mmCIF file with all atom_site columns, C-alpha atoms in Angstrom:
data_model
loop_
_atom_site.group_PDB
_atom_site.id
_atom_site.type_symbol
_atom_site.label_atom_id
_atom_site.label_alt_id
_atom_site.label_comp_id
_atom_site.label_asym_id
_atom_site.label_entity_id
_atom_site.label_seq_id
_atom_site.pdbx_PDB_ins_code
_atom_site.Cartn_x
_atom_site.Cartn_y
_atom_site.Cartn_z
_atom_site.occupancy
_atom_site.B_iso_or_equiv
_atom_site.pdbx_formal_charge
_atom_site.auth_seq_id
_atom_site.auth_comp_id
_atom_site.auth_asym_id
_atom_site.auth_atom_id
_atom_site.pdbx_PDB_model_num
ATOM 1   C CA . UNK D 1 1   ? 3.244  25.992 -31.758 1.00 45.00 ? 1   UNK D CA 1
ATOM 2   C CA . UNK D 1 2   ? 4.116  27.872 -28.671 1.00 63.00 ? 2   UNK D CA 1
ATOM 3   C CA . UNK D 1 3   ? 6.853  30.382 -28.561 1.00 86.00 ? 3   UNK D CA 1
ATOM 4   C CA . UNK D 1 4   ? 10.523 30.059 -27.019 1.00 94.00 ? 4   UNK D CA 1
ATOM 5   C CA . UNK D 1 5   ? 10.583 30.161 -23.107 1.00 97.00 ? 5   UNK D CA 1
ATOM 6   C CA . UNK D 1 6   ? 11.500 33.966 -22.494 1.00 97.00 ? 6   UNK D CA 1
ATOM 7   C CA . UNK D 1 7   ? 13.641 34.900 -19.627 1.00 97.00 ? 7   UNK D CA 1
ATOM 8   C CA . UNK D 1 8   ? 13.458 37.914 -17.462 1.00 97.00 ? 8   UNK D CA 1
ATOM 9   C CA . UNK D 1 9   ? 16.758 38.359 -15.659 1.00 96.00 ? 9   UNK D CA 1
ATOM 10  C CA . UNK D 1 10  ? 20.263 40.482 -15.043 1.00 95.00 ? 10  UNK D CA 1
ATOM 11  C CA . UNK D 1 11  ? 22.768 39.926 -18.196 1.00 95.00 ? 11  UNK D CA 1
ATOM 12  C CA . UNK D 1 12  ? 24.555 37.286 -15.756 1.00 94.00 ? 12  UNK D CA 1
ATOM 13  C CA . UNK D 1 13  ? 23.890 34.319 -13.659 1.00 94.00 ? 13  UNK D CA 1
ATOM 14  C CA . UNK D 1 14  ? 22.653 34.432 -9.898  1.00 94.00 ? 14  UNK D CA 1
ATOM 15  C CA . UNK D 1 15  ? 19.546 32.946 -9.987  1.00 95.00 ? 15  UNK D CA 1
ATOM 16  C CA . UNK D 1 16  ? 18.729 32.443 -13.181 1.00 97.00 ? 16  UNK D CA 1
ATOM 17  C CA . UNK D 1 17  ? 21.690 30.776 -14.762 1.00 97.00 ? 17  UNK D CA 1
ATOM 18  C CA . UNK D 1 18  ? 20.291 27.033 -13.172 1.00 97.00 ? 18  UNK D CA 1
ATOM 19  C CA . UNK D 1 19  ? 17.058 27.745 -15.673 1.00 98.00 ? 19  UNK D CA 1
ATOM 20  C CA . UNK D 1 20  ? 19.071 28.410 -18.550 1.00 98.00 ? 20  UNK D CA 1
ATOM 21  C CA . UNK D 1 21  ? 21.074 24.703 -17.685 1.00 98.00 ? 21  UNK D CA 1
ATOM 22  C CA . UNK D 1 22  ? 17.954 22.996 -17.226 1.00 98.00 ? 22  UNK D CA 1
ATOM 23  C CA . UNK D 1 23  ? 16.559 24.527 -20.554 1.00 98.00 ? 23  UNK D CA 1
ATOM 24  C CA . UNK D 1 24  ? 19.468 23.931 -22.623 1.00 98.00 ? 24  UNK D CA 1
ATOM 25  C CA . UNK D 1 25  ? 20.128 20.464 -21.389 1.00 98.00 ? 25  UNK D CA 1
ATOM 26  C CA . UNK D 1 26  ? 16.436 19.591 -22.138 1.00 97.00 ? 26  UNK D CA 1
ATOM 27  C CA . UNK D 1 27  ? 17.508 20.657 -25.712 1.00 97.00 ? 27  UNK D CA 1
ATOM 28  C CA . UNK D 1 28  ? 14.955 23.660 -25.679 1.00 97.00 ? 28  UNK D CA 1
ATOM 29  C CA . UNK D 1 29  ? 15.620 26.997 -27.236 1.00 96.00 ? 29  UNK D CA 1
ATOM 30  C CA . UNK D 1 30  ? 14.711 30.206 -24.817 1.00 97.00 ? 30  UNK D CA 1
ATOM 31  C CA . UNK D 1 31  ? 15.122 34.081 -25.792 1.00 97.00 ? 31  UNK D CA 1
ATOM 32  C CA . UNK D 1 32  ? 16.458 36.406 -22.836 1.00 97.00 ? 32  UNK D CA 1
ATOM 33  C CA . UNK D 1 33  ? 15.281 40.066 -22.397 1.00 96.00 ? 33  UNK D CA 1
ATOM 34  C CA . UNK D 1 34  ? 17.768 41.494 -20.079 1.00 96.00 ? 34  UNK D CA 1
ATOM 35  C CA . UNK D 1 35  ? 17.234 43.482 -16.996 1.00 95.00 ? 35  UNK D CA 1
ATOM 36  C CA . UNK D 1 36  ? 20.564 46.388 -17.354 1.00 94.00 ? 36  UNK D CA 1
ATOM 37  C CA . UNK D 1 37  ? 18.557 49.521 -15.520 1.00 93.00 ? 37  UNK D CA 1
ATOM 38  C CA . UNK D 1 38  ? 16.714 49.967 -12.750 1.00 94.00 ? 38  UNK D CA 1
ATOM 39  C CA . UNK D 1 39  ? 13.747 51.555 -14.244 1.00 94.00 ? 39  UNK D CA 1
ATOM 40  C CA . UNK D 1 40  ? 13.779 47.766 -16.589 1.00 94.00 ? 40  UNK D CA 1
ATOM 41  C CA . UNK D 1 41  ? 13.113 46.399 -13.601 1.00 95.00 ? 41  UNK D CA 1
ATOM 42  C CA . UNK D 1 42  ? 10.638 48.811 -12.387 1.00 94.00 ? 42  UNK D CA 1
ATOM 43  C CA . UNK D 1 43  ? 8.670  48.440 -15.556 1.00 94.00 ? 43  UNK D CA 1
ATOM 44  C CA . UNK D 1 44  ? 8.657  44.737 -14.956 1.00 94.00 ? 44  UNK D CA 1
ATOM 45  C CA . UNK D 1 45  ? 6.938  45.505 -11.654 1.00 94.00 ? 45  UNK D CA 1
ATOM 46  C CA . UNK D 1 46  ? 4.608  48.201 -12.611 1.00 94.00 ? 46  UNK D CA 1
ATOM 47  C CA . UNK D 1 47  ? 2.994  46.142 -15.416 1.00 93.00 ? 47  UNK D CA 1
ATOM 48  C CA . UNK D 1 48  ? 2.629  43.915 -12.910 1.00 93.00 ? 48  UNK D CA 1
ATOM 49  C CA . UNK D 1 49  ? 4.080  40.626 -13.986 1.00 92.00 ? 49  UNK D CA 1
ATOM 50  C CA . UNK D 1 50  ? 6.445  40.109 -11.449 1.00 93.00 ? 50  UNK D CA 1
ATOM 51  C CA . UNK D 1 51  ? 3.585  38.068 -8.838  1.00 92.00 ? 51  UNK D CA 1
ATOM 52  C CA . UNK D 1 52  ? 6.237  38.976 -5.559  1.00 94.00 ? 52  UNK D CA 1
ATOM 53  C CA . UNK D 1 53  ? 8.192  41.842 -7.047  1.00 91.00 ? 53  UNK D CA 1
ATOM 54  C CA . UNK D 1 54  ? 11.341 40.097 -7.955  1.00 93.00 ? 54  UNK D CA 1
ATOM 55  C CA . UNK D 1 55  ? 12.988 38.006 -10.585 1.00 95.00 ? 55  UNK D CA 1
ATOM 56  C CA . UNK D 1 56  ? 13.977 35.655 -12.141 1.00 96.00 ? 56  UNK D CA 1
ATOM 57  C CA . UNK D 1 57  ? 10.691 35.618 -14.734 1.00 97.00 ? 57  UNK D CA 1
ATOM 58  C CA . UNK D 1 58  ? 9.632  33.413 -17.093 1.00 98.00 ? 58  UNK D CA 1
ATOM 59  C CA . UNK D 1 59  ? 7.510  33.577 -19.618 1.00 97.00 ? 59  UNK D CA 1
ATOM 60  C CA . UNK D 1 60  ? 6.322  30.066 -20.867 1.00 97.00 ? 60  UNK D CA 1
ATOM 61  C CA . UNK D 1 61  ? 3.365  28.368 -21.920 1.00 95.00 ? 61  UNK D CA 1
ATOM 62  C CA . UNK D 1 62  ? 0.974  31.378 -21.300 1.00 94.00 ? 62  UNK D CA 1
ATOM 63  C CA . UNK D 1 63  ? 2.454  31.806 -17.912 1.00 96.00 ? 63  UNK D CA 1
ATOM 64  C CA . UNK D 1 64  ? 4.784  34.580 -15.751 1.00 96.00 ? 64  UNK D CA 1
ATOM 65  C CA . UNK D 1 65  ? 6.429  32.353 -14.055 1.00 97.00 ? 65  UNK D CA 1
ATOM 66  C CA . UNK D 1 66  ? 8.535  33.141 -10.780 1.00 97.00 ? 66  UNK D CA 1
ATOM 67  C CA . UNK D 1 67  ? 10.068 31.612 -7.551  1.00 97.00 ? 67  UNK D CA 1
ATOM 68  C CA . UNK D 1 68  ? 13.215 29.922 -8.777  1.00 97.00 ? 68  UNK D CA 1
ATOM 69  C CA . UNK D 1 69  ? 12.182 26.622 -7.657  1.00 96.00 ? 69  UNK D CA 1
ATOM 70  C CA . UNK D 1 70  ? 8.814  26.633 -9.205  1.00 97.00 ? 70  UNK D CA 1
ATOM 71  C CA . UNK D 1 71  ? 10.076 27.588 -12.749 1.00 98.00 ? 71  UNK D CA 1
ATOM 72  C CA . UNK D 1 72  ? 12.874 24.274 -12.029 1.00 98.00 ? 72  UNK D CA 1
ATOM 73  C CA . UNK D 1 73  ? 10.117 21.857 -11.015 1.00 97.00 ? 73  UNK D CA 1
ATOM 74  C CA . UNK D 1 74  ? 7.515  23.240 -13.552 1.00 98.00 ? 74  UNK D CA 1
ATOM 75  C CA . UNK D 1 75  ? 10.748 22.939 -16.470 1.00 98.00 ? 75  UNK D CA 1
ATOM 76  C CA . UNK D 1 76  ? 11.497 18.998 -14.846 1.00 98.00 ? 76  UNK D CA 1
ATOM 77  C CA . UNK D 1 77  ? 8.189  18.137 -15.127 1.00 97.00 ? 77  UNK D CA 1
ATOM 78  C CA . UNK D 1 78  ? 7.782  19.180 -18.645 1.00 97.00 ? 78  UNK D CA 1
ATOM 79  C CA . UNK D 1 79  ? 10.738 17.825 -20.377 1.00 97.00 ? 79  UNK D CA 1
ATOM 80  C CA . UNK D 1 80  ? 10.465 14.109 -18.597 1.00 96.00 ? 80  UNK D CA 1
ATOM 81  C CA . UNK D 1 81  ? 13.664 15.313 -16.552 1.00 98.00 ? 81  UNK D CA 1
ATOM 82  C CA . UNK D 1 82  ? 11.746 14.657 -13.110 1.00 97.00 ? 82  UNK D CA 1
ATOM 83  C CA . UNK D 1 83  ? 11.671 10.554 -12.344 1.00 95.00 ? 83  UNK D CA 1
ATOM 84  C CA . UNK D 1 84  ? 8.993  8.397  -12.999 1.00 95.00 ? 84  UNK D CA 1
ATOM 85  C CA . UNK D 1 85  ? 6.941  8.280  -9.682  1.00 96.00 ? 85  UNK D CA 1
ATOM 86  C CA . UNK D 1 86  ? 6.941  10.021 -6.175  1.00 96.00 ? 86  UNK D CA 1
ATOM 87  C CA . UNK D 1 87  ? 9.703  8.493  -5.355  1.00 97.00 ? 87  UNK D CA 1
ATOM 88  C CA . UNK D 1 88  ? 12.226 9.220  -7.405  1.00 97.00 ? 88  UNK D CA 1
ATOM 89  C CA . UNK D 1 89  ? 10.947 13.042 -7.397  1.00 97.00 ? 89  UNK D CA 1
ATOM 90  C CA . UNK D 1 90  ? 11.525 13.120 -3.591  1.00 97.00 ? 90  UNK D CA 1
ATOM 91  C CA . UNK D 1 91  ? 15.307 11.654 -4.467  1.00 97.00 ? 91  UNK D CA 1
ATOM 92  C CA . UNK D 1 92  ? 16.210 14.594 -7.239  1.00 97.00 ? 92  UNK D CA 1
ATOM 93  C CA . UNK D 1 93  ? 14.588 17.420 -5.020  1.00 97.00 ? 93  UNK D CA 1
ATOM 94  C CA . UNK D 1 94  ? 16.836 16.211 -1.653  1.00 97.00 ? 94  UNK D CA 1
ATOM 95  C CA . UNK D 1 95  ? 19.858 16.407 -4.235  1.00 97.00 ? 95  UNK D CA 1
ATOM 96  C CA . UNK D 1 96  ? 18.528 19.505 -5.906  1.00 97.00 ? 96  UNK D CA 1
ATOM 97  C CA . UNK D 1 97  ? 18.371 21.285 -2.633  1.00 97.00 ? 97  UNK D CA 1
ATOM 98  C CA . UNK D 1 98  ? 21.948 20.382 -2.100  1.00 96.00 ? 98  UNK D CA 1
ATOM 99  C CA . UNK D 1 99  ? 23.310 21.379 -4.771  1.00 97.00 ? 99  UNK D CA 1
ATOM 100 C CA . UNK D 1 100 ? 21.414 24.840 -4.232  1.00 97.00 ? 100 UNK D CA 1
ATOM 101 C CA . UNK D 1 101 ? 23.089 25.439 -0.695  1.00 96.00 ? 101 UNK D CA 1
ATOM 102 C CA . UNK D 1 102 ? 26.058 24.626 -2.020  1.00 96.00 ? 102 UNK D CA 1
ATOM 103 C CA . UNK D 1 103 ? 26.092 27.155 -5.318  1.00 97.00 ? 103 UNK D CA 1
ATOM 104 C CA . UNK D 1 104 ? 24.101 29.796 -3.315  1.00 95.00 ? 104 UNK D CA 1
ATOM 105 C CA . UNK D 1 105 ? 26.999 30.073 -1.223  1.00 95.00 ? 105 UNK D CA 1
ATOM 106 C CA . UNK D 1 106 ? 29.405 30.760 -4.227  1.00 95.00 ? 106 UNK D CA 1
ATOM 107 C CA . UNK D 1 107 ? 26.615 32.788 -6.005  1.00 94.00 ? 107 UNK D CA 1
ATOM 108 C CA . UNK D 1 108 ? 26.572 35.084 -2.804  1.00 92.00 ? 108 UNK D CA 1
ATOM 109 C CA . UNK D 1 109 ? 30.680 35.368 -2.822  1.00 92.00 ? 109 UNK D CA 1
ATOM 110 C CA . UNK D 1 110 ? 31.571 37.846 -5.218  1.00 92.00 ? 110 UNK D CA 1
ATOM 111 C CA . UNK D 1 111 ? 29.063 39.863 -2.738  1.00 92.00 ? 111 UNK D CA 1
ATOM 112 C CA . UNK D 1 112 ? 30.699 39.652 0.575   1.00 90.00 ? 112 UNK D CA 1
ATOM 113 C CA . UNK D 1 113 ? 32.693 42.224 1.679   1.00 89.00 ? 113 UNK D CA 1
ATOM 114 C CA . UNK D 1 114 ? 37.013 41.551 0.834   1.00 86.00 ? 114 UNK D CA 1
ATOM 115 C CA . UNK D 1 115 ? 37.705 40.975 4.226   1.00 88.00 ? 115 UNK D CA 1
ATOM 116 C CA . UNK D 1 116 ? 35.872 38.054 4.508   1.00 91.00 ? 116 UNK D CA 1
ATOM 117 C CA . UNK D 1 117 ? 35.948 36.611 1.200   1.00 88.00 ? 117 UNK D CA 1
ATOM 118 C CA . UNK D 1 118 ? 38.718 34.378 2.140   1.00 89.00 ? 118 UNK D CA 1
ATOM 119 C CA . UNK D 1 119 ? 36.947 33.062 5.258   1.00 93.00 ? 119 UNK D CA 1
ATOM 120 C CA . UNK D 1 120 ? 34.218 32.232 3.126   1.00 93.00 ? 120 UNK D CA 1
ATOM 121 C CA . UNK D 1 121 ? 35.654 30.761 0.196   1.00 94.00 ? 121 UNK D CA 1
ATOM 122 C CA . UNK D 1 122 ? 37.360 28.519 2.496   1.00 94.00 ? 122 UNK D CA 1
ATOM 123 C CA . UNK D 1 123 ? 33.989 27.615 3.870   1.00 95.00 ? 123 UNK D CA 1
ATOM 124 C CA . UNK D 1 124 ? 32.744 27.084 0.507   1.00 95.00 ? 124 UNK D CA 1
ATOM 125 C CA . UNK D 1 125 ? 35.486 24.399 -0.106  1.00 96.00 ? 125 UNK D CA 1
ATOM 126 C CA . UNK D 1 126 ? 35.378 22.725 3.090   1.00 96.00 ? 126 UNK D CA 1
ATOM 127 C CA . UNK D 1 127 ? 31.741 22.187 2.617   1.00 96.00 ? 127 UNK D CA 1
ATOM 128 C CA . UNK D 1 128 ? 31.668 21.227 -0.745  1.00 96.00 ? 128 UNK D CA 1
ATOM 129 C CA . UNK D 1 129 ? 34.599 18.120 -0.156  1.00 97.00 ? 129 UNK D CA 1
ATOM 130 C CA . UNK D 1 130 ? 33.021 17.226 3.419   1.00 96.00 ? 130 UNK D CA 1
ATOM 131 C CA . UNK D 1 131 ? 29.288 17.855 3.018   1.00 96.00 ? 131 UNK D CA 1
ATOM 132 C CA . UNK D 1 132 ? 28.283 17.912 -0.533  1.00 97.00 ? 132 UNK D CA 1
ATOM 133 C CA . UNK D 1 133 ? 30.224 15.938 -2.598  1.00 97.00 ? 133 UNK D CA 1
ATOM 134 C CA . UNK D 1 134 ? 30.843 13.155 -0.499  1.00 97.00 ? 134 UNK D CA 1
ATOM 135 C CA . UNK D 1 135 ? 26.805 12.648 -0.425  1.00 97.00 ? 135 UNK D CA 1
ATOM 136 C CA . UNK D 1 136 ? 26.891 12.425 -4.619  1.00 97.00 ? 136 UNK D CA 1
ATOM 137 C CA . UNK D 1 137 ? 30.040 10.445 -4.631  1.00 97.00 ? 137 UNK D CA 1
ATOM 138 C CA . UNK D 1 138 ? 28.305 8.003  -2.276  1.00 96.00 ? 138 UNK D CA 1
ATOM 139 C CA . UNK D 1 139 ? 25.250 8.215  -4.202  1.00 95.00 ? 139 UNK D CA 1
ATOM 140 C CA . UNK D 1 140 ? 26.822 6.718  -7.170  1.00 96.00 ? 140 UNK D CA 1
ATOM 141 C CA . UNK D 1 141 ? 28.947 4.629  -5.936  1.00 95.00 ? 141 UNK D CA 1
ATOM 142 C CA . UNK D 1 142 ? 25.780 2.668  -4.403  1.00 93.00 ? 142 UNK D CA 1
ATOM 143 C CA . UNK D 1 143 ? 23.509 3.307  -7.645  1.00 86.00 ? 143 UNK D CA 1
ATOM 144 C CA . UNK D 1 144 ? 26.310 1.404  -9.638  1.00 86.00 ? 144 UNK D CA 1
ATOM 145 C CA . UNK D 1 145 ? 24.455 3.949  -12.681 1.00 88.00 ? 145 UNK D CA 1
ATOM 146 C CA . UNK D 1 146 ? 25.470 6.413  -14.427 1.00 92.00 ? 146 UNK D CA 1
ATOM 147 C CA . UNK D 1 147 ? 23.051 8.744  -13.124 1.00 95.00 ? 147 UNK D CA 1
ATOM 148 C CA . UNK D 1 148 ? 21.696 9.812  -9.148  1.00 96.00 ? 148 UNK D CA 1
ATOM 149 C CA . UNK D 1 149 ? 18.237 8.692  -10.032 1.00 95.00 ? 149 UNK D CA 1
ATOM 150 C CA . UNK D 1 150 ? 16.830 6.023  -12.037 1.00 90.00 ? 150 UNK D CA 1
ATOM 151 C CA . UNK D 1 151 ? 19.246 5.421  -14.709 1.00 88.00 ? 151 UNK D CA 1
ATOM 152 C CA . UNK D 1 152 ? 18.370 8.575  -16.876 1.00 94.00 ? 152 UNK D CA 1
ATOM 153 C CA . UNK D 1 153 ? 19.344 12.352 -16.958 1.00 97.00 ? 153 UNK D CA 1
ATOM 154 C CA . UNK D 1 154 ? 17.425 14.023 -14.389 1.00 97.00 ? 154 UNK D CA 1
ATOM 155 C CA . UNK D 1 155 ? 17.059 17.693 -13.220 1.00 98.00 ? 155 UNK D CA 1
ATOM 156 C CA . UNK D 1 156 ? 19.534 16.903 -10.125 1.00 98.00 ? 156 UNK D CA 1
ATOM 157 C CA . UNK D 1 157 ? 22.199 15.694 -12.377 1.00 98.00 ? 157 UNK D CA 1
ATOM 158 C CA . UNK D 1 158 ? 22.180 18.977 -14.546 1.00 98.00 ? 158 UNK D CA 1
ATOM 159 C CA . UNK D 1 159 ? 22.200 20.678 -11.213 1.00 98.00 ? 159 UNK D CA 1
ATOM 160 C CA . UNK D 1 160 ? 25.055 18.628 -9.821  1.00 98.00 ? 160 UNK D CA 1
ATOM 161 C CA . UNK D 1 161 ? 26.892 19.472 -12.839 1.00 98.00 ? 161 UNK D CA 1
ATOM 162 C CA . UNK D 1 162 ? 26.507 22.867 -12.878 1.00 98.00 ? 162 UNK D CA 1
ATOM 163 C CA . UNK D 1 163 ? 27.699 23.051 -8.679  1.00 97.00 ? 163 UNK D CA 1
ATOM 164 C CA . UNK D 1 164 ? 30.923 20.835 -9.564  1.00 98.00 ? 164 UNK D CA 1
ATOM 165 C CA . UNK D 1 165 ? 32.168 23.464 -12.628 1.00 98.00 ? 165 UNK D CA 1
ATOM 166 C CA . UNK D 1 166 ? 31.081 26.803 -10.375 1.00 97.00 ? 166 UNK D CA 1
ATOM 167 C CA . UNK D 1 167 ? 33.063 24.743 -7.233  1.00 97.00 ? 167 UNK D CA 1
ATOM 168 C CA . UNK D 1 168 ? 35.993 23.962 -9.398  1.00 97.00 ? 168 UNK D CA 1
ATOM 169 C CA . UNK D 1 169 ? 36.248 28.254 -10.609 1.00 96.00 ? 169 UNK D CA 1
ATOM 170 C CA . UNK D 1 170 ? 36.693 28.460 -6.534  1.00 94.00 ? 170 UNK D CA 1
ATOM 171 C CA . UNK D 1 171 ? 39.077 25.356 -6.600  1.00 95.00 ? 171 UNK D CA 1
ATOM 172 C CA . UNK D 1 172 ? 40.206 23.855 -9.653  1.00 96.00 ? 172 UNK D CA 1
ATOM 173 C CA . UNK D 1 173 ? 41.266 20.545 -8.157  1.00 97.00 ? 173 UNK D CA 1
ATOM 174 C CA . UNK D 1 174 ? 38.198 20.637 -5.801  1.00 97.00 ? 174 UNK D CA 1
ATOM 175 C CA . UNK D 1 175 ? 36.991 16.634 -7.603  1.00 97.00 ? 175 UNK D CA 1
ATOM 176 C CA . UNK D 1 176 ? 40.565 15.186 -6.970  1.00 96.00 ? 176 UNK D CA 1
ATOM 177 C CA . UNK D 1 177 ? 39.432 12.838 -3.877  1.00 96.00 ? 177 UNK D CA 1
ATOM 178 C CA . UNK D 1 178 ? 35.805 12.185 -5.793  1.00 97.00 ? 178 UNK D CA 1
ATOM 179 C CA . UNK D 1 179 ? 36.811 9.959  -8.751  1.00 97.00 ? 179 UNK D CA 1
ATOM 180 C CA . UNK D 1 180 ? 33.457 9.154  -9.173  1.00 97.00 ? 180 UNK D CA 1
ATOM 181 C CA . UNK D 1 181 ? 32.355 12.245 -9.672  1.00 98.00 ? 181 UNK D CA 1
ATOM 182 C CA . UNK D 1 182 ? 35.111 13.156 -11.802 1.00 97.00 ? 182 UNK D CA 1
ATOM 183 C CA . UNK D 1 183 ? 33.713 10.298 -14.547 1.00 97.00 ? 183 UNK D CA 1
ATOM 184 C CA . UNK D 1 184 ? 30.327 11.945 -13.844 1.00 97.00 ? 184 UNK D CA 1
ATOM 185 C CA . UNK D 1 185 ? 31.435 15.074 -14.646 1.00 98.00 ? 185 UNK D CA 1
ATOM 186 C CA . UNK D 1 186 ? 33.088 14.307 -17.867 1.00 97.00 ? 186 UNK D CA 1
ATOM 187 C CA . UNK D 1 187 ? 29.981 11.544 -19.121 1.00 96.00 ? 187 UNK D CA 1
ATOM 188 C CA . UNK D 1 188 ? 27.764 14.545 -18.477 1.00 97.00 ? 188 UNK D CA 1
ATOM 189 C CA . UNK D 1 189 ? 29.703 17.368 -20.238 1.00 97.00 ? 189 UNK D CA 1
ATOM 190 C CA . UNK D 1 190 ? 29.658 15.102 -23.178 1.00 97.00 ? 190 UNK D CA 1
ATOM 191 C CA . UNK D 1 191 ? 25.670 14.829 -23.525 1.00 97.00 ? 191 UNK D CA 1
ATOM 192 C CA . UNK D 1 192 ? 25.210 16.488 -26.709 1.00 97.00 ? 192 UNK D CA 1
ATOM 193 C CA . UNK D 1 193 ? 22.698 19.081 -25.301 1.00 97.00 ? 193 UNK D CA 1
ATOM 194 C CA . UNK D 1 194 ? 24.780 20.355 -22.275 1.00 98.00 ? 194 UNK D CA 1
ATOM 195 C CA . UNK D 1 195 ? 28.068 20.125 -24.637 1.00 97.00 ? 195 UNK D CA 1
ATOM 196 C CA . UNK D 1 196 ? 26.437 22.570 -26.461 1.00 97.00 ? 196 UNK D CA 1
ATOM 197 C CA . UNK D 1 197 ? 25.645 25.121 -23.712 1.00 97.00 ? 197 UNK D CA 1
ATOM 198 C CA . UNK D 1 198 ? 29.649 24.303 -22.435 1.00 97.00 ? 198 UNK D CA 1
ATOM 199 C CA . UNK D 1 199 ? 30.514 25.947 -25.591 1.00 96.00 ? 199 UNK D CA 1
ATOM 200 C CA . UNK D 1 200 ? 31.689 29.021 -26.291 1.00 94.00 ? 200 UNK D CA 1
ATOM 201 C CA . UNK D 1 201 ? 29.344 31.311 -27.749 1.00 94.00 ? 201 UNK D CA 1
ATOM 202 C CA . UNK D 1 202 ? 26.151 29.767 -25.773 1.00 96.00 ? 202 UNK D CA 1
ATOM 203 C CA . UNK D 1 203 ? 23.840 31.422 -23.674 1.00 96.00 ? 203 UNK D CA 1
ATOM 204 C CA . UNK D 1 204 ? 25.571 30.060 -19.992 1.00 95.00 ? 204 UNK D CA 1
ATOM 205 C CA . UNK D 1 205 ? 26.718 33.674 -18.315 1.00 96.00 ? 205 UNK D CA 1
ATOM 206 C CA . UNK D 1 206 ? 30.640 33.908 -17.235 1.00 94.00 ? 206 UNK D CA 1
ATOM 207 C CA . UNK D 1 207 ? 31.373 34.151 -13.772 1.00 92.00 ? 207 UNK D CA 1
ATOM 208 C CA . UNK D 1 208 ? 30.354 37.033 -11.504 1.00 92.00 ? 208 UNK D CA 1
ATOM 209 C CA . UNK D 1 209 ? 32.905 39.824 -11.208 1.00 90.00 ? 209 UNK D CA 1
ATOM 210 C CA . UNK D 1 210 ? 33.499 43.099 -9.935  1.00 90.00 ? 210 UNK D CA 1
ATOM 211 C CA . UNK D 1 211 ? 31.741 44.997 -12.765 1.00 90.00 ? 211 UNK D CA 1
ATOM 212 C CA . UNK D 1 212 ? 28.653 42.691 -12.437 1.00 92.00 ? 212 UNK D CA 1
ATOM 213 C CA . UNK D 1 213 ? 28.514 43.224 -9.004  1.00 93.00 ? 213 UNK D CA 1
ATOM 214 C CA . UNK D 1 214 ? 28.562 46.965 -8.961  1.00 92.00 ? 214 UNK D CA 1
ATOM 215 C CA . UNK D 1 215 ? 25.367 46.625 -11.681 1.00 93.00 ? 215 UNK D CA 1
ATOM 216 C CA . UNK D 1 216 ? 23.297 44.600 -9.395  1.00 93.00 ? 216 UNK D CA 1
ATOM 217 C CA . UNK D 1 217 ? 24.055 46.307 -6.363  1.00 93.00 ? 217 UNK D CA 1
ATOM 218 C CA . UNK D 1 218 ? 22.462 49.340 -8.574  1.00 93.00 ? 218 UNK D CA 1
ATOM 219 C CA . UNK D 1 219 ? 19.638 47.850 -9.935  1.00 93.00 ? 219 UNK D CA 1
ATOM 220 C CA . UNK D 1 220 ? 18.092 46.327 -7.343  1.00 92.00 ? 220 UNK D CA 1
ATOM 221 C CA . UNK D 1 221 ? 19.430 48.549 -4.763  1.00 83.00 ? 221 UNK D CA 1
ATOM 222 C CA . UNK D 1 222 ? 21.388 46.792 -2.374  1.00 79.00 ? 222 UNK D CA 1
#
């Protein structure tokens, strides 16, 4: 039997934390071994694992994986989380990339300098009710399913999930004009799987702040 997935990563979320979703709500165990120095993360690249220098990493099934979106696809894929044909694959990766320009923009937030954090968490809600959203709302509406693809958990429903609870930390009642996606939101939390990662206790990271920040900027130098 193969080992647990390991992850390679900073002790929060950035890029990472949409791996440990799709993990958890495939029901699959992973160990983390956490990037906290600089020199952690120059070991990584002087053993050379790291195939373009950066992270996230994962280890799984023989492999160093990297690239963000090639760990997601390869995860899909293997847990039946990716559609049954073409088709349906080309649906969850148009949503999928959504839902990633829409929580790279809060992922970048706690980043920006203050004096334009309020611009751009302004920016972040406007998009998210007029761009985003609306698309998934609509989405669901016309499926008539319970799910954007198919009618079974996919990778862009995990993903859509995980956008709606980091754009509700920026705006709590950010879902009040999507009632659709309010239901979807609640049928999803309730999947036993991604309950479990909800919980306190699990291995989902907190929200970026301050502190976090100042680490990263040191590790990886910017």
């Amino acid at each position: 039997m193969a080992g647990k997935p390991k992850l390679h990563y900073t002790k929060g979320r950035g890029k990472m934390e949409s791996i440990r979703w799709l993990l958890a709500a495939a029901g699959v165990e992973f160990e983390e071994e956490f990037i906290e120095t600089k020199d952690d993360l120059e070991k990584l690249r002087n053993d050379g694992v790291l195939m373009f220098q950066q992270v996230p990493m994962v280890e799984i099934d023989g492999m160093k994986m990297v690239q963000t979106r090639a760990i997601l696809s390869y995860i899909a894929g293997k847990y039946n989380l990716y559609g049954k044909d073409l088709k349906e694959r080309a649906w969850i990766d148009m949503y999928v990339e959504g839902t990633t320009d829409l929580m790279g923009m809060i992922m970048y937030l706690p980043f920006q300098p203050a004096d334009t954090k309020e611009k751009n968490l302004a920016l972040i809600i406007e998009r998210a009710t007029t761009r985003y959203f609306p698309v998934y709302e609509k989405a669901l509406k016309d499926h008539g399913q319970d799910y954007l693809v198919g009618n079974k958990l996919s990778w862009a429903d995990v993903h859509l999930l995980e956008a709606i609870l980091m754009a509700e930390e920026c705006k709590p009642d950010i879902l009040s004009a999507f009632p659709l996606l309010q239901a979807f939101k609640e049928r999803t939390s309730n999947i036993p799987t991604i309950k479990k990662f909800l919980q306190p206790g699990s291995q989902r990271k907190p929200p970026t702040d301050e502190k976090f920040v100042a680490i990263v900027r040191k590790i990886f130098n910017i």
